mmCIF file of C-alpha atoms in Angstrom:
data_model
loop_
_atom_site.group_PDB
_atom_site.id
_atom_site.type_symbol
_atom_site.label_atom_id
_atom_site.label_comp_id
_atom_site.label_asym_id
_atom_site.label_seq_id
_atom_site.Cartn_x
_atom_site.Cartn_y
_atom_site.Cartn_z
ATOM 1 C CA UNK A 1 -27.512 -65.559 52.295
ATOM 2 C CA UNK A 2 -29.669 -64.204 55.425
ATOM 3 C CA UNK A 3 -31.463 -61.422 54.913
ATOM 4 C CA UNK A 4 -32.436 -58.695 57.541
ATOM 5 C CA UNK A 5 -34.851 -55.885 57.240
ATOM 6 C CA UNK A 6 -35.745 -53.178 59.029
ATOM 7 C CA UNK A 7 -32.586 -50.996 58.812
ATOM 8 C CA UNK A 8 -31.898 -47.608 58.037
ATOM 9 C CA UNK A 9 -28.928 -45.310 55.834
ATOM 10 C CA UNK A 10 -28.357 -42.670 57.744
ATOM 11 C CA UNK A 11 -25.923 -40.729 55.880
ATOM 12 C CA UNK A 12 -24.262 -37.429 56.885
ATOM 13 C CA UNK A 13 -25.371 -34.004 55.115
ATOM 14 C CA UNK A 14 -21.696 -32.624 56.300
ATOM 15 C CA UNK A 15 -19.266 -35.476 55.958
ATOM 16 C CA UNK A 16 -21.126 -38.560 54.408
ATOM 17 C CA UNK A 17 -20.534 -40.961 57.422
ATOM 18 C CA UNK A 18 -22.587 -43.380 56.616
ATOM 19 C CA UNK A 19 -24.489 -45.883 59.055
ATOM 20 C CA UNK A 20 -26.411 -48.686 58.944
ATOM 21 C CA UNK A 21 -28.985 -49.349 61.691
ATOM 22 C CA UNK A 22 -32.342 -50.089 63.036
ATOM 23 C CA UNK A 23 -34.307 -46.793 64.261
ATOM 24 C CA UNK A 24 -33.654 -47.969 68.076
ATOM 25 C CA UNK A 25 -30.414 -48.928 67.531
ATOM 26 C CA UNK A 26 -28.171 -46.712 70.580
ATOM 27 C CA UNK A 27 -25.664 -45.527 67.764
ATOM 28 C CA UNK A 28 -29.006 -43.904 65.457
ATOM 29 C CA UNK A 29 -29.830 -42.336 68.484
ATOM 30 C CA UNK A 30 -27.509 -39.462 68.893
ATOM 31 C CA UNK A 31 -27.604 -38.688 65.043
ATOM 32 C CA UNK A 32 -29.454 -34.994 64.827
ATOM 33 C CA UNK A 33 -32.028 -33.520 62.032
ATOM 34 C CA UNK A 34 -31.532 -30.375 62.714
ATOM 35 C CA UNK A 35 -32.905 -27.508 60.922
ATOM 36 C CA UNK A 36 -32.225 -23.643 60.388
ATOM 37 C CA UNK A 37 -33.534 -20.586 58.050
ATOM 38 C CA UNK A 38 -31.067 -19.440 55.299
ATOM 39 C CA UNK A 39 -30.819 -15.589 55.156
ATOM 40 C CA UNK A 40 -33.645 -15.146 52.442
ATOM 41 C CA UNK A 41 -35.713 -17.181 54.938
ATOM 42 C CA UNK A 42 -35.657 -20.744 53.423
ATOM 43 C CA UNK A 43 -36.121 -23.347 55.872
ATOM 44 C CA UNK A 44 -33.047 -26.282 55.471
ATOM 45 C CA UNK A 45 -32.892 -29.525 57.414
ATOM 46 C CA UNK A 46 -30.095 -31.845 57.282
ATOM 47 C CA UNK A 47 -29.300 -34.638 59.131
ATOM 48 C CA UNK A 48 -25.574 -34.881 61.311
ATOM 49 C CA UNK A 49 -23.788 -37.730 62.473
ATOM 50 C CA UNK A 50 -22.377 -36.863 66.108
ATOM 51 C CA UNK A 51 -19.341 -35.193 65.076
ATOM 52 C CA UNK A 52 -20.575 -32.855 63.049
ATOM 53 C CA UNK A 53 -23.446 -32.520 65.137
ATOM 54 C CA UNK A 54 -20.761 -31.146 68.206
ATOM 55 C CA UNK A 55 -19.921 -28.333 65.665
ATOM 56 C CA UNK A 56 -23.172 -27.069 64.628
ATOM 57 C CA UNK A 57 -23.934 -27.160 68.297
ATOM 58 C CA UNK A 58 -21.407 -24.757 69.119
ATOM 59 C CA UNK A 59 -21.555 -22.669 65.705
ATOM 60 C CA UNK A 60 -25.492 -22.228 66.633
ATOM 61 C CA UNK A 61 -25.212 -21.200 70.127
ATOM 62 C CA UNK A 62 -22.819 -18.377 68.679
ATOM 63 C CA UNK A 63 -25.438 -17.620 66.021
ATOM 64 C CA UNK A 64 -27.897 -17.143 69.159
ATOM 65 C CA UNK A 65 -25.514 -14.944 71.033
ATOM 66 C CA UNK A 66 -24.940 -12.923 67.864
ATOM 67 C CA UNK A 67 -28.511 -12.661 66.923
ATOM 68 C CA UNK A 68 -29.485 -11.687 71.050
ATOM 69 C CA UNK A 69 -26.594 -8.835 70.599
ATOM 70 C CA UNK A 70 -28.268 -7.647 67.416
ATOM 71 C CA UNK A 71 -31.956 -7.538 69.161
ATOM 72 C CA UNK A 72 -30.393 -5.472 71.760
ATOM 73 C CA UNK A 73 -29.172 -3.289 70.351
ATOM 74 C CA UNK A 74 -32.540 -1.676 68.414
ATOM 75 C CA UNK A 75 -31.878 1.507 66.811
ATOM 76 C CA UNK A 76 -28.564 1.855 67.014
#
């Protein structure tokens, strides 16, 4: 049996897709470490396959619109 080295498990911190791949492989590519502060002010990272990447995406940029709302709004 052949045996090949130099891939990586990337597995998904949202859905466990799981892929197997060299780090220049055009499929690793659009997989996404992403991370964010938890309320308390922990930093998190996880890492997102594409899918689940697409929904963070969007959940974030309403996090940003929420949090620019809240900035504006000082003293009130």
């Amino acid at each position: 049996m052949a045996k090949t080295s130099g891939y990586s498990q990337l597995v998904c911190d949202r859905c466990s897709k799981t892929l197997y791949a060299t780090e220049n492989a055009p499929e690793a590519q659009s997989w996404r470490s992403v991370k964010r502060y938890t309320a308390d002010g922990t930093e998190v990272s996880r890492l997102l396959c594409p899918d689940c990447y697409d929904g963070y995406r969007s959940m974030a940029s309403s996090q940003d619109s929420a949090f620019g709302d809240f900035m504006a709004k000082r003293g009130e």
